[in-house]
Amino acid sequence: HTHTYTHATHYTHAQSIENPELKEIVAALENKKCGLPFNVEPAKAYPRDYMMRGRVRVQLRKTDGSLVNPAFKTRMDVYLYVADAISKSPARVAAKKEADLAAARAQSAAVSAQAAQDKSAASKRGGKKGKRKG
């Protein structure tokens, strides 16, 4: 049975988190709202990125097949919950504010540099008038 593109997992850019760390994922799952049992395996690594260590295994269903927490029916529900919790964490919020501030500074510097360049180009446009001898 092959999966088509419509069966693929889709995330929007707004839902995704850049470089989530193991401790951030664990902190999100430890929240009382989540209520899912999980196990942290810090020695596990993904073969393509073996420097990123750690794996978290989350139990969605009990042994009888019923859901542990009805709010989380699929792994996608857990992914989206964890991504949302990480994006709202104080460390991520502070880092985003700092990045936005740095971007605003860089844009302001670029605008002032462009204005200075435009001013110097305007002053060079003058020159001798009339026909050149030659």
PDB file of C-alpha atoms in Angstrom:
ATOM      1  CA  HIS A   1       0.000   0.000   0.000  1.00  0.00           C
ATOM      2  CA  THR A   2       1.600   3.227  -1.128  1.00  0.00           C
ATOM      3  CA  HIS A   3       0.817   6.604   0.276  1.00  0.00           C
ATOM      4  CA  THR A   4      -0.129   9.430  -1.973  1.00  0.00           C
ATOM      5  CA  TYR A   5       0.781  13.041  -1.440  1.00  0.00           C
ATOM      6  CA  THR A   6      -2.584  13.694   0.188  1.00  0.00           C
ATOM      7  CA  HIS A   7      -1.725  11.208   2.947  1.00  0.00           C
ATOM      8  CA  ALA A   8       1.548  12.937   3.765  1.00  0.00           C
ATOM      9  CA  THR A   9       2.088  14.832   6.987  1.00  0.00           C
ATOM     10  CA  HIS A  10       1.619  18.554   6.431  1.00  0.00           C
ATOM     11  CA  TYR A  11       2.763  21.400   8.658  1.00  0.00           C
ATOM     12  CA  THR A  12       2.402  25.064   8.020  1.00  0.00           C
ATOM     13  CA  HIS A  13       5.413  27.279   8.559  1.00  0.00           C
ATOM     14  CA  ALA A  14       3.634  28.951  11.475  1.00  0.00           C
ATOM     15  CA  GLN A  15       3.145  25.587  13.202  1.00  0.00           C
ATOM     16  CA  SER A  16       6.764  24.497  12.905  1.00  0.00           C
ATOM     17  CA  ILE A  17       9.624  25.059  15.351  1.00  0.00           C
ATOM     18  CA  GLU A  18      13.212  25.552  14.272  1.00  0.00           C
ATOM     19  CA  ASN A  19      15.693  23.209  15.965  1.00  0.00           C
ATOM     20  CA  PRO A  20      13.657  21.975  18.949  1.00  0.00           C
ATOM     21  CA  GLU A  21      15.845  20.668  21.755  1.00  0.00           C
ATOM     22  CA  LEU A  22      15.158  17.574  23.819  1.00  0.00           C
ATOM     23  CA  LYS A  23      14.750  19.590  27.020  1.00  0.00           C
ATOM     24  CA  GLU A  24      12.147  21.840  25.341  1.00  0.00           C
ATOM     25  CA  ILE A  25      10.130  18.840  24.170  1.00  0.00           C
ATOM     26  CA  VAL A  26      10.278  17.260  27.628  1.00  0.00           C
ATOM     27  CA  ALA A  27       9.219  20.528  29.277  1.00  0.00           C
ATOM     28  CA  ALA A  28       6.209  20.760  26.944  1.00  0.00           C
ATOM     29  CA  LEU A  29       5.165  17.172  27.698  1.00  0.00           C
ATOM     30  CA  GLU A  30       5.569  17.649  31.461  1.00  0.00           C
ATOM     31  CA  ASN A  31       2.807  20.255  31.399  1.00  0.00           C
ATOM     32  CA  LYS A  32      -0.284  19.066  33.278  1.00  0.00           C
ATOM     33  CA  LYS A  33      -2.523  19.902  30.290  1.00  0.00           C
ATOM     34  CA  CYS A  34      -0.787  17.249  28.235  1.00  0.00           C
ATOM     35  CA  GLY A  35      -1.179  14.330  30.644  1.00  0.00           C
ATOM     36  CA  LEU A  36       0.476  11.788  28.357  1.00  0.00           C
ATOM     37  CA  PRO A  37       2.990   9.301  29.761  1.00  0.00           C
ATOM     38  CA  PHE A  38       6.330   9.536  27.985  1.00  0.00           C
ATOM     39  CA  ASN A  39       9.809   8.070  28.147  1.00  0.00           C
ATOM     40  CA  VAL A  40      13.011   9.975  27.347  1.00  0.00           C
ATOM     41  CA  GLU A  41      15.822   8.075  25.645  1.00  0.00           C
ATOM     42  CA  PRO A  42      18.761  10.526  25.688  1.00  0.00           C
ATOM     43  CA  ALA A  43      21.258   8.144  24.044  1.00  0.00           C
ATOM     44  CA  LYS A  44      19.244   7.630  20.848  1.00  0.00           C
ATOM     45  CA  ALA A  45      20.306   9.467  17.702  1.00  0.00           C
ATOM     46  CA  TYR A  46      19.010   9.844  14.165  1.00  0.00           C
ATOM     47  CA  PRO A  47      21.548   8.404  11.692  1.00  0.00           C
ATOM     48  CA  ARG A  48      21.544  11.430   9.376  1.00  0.00           C
ATOM     49  CA  ASP A  49      22.057  13.841  12.249  1.00  0.00           C
ATOM     50  CA  TYR A  50      23.872  11.826  14.877  1.00  0.00           C
ATOM     51  CA  MET A  51      24.942  14.962  16.761  1.00  0.00           C
ATOM     52  CA  MET A  52      21.317  15.599  17.766  1.00  0.00           C
ATOM     53  CA  ARG A  53      20.881  13.216  20.660  1.00  0.00           C
ATOM     54  CA  GLY A  54      17.680  12.075  22.283  1.00  0.00           C
ATOM     55  CA  ARG A  55      14.271  10.660  21.574  1.00  0.00           C
ATOM     56  CA  VAL A  56      10.955  10.973  23.365  1.00  0.00           C
ATOM     57  CA  ARG A  57       8.435   8.142  23.160  1.00  0.00           C
ATOM     58  CA  VAL A  58       4.871   9.143  23.997  1.00  0.00           C
ATOM     59  CA  GLN A  59       2.081   6.718  24.869  1.00  0.00           C
ATOM     60  CA  LEU A  60      -1.142   7.668  23.102  1.00  0.00           C
ATOM     61  CA  ARG A  61      -3.162   4.525  23.849  1.00  0.00           C
ATOM     62  CA  LYS A  62      -3.659   2.280  26.844  1.00  0.00           C
ATOM     63  CA  THR A  63      -3.194  -1.479  26.563  1.00  0.00           C
ATOM     64  CA  ASP A  64      -6.946  -1.913  25.892  1.00  0.00           C
ATOM     65  CA  GLY A  65      -6.697   0.444  22.883  1.00  0.00           C
ATOM     66  CA  SER A  66      -8.481   3.430  24.424  1.00  0.00           C
ATOM     67  CA  LEU A  67      -6.904   6.876  24.305  1.00  0.00           C
ATOM     68  CA  VAL A  68      -4.856   8.024  27.309  1.00  0.00           C
ATOM     69  CA  ASN A  69      -5.983  11.618  26.710  1.00  0.00           C
ATOM     70  CA  PRO A  70      -8.911  12.177  24.309  1.00  0.00           C
ATOM     71  CA  ALA A  71      -7.429  15.528  23.269  1.00  0.00           C
ATOM     72  CA  PHE A  72      -4.567  13.657  21.532  1.00  0.00           C
ATOM     73  CA  LYS A  73      -5.945  11.180  19.016  1.00  0.00           C
ATOM     74  CA  THR A  74      -2.919  11.081  16.692  1.00  0.00           C
ATOM     75  CA  ARG A  75       0.809  11.750  16.738  1.00  0.00           C
ATOM     76  CA  MET A  76       0.112  14.891  14.716  1.00  0.00           C
ATOM     77  CA  ASP A  77      -1.973  16.221  17.619  1.00  0.00           C
ATOM     78  CA  VAL A  78       1.021  15.691  19.922  1.00  0.00           C
ATOM     79  CA  TYR A  79       3.426  17.309  17.438  1.00  0.00           C
ATOM     80  CA  LEU A  80       1.252  20.388  17.109  1.00  0.00           C
ATOM     81  CA  TYR A  81       0.765  20.653  20.886  1.00  0.00           C
ATOM     82  CA  VAL A  82       4.510  20.391  21.536  1.00  0.00           C
ATOM     83  CA  ALA A  83       5.344  22.911  18.791  1.00  0.00           C
ATOM     84  CA  ASP A  84       2.796  25.365  20.183  1.00  0.00           C
ATOM     85  CA  ALA A  85       4.070  24.918  23.750  1.00  0.00           C
ATOM     86  CA  ILE A  86       7.702  25.415  22.688  1.00  0.00           C
ATOM     87  CA  SER A  87       6.869  28.523  20.658  1.00  0.00           C
ATOM     88  CA  LYS A  88       5.193  30.032  23.742  1.00  0.00           C
ATOM     89  CA  SER A  89       8.036  29.147  26.133  1.00  0.00           C
ATOM     90  CA  PRO A  90       9.719  32.180  27.747  1.00  0.00           C
ATOM     91  CA  ALA A  91      13.126  31.355  26.249  1.00  0.00           C
ATOM     92  CA  ARG A  92      11.744  31.162  22.692  1.00  0.00           C
ATOM     93  CA  VAL A  93       9.670  34.325  23.111  1.00  0.00           C
ATOM     94  CA  ALA A  94      12.718  36.255  24.367  1.00  0.00           C
ATOM     95  CA  ALA A  95      14.888  34.902  21.529  1.00  0.00           C
ATOM     96  CA  LYS A  96      12.264  35.895  18.941  1.00  0.00           C
ATOM     97  CA  LYS A  97      12.034  39.421  20.372  1.00  0.00           C
ATOM     98  CA  GLU A  98      15.822  39.748  20.239  1.00  0.00           C
ATOM     99  CA  ALA A  99      15.924  38.463  16.643  1.00  0.00           C
ATOM    100  CA  ASP A 100      13.158  40.863  15.611  1.00  0.00           C
ATOM    101  CA  LEU A 101      14.999  43.758  17.252  1.00  0.00           C
ATOM    102  CA  ALA A 102      18.257  42.848  15.486  1.00  0.00           C
ATOM    103  CA  ALA A 103      16.429  42.602  12.150  1.00  0.00           C
ATOM    104  CA  ALA A 104      14.868  46.024  12.706  1.00  0.00           C
ATOM    105  CA  ARG A 105      18.296  47.497  13.490  1.00  0.00           C
ATOM    106  CA  ALA A 106      19.800  45.939  10.366  1.00  0.00           C
ATOM    107  CA  GLN A 107      16.968  47.242   8.192  1.00  0.00           C
ATOM    108  CA  SER A 108      17.336  50.733   9.669  1.00  0.00           C
ATOM    109  CA  ALA A 109      21.085  50.681   9.009  1.00  0.00           C
ATOM    110  CA  ALA A 110      20.508  49.542   5.429  1.00  0.00           C
ATOM    111  CA  VAL A 111      17.984  52.313   4.803  1.00  0.00           C
ATOM    112  CA  SER A 112      20.320  55.002   6.178  1.00  0.00           C
ATOM    113  CA  ALA A 113      23.241  53.626   4.142  1.00  0.00           C
ATOM    114  CA  GLN A 114      21.103  53.679   0.987  1.00  0.00           C
ATOM    115  CA  ALA A 115      20.056  57.276   1.726  1.00  0.00           C
ATOM    116  CA  ALA A 116      23.692  58.316   2.152  1.00  0.00           C
ATOM    117  CA  GLN A 117      24.610  56.589  -1.095  1.00  0.00           C
ATOM    118  CA  ASP A 118      21.749  58.300  -2.941  1.00  0.00           C
ATOM    119  CA  LYS A 119      22.844  61.683  -1.571  1.00  0.00           C
ATOM    120  CA  SER A 120      26.455  61.213  -2.677  1.00  0.00           C
ATOM    121  CA  ALA A 121      25.344  60.031  -6.123  1.00  0.00           C
ATOM    122  CA  ALA A 122      23.140  63.123  -6.500  1.00  0.00           C
ATOM    123  CA  SER A 123      26.039  65.434  -5.681  1.00  0.00           C
ATOM    124  CA  LYS A 124      28.251  63.761  -8.317  1.00  0.00           C
ATOM    125  CA  ARG A 125      25.734  64.279 -11.091  1.00  0.00           C
ATOM    126  CA  GLY A 126      26.726  67.907 -11.525  1.00  0.00           C
ATOM    127  CA  GLY A 127      29.878  68.782 -13.373  1.00  0.00           C
ATOM    128  CA  LYS A 128      30.986  70.876 -16.310  1.00  0.00           C
ATOM    129  CA  LYS A 129      28.304  72.034 -18.626  1.00  0.00           C
ATOM    130  CA  GLY A 130      28.586  72.449 -22.281  1.00  0.00           C
ATOM    131  CA  LYS A 131      30.275  70.502 -25.031  1.00  0.00           C
ATOM    132  CA  ARG A 132      33.490  68.676 -24.496  1.00  0.00           C
ATOM    133  CA  LYS A 133      36.428  69.644 -26.576  1.00  0.00           C
ATOM    134  CA  GLY A 134      38.264  66.842 -28.031  1.00  0.00           C
TER     135      GLY A 134
END
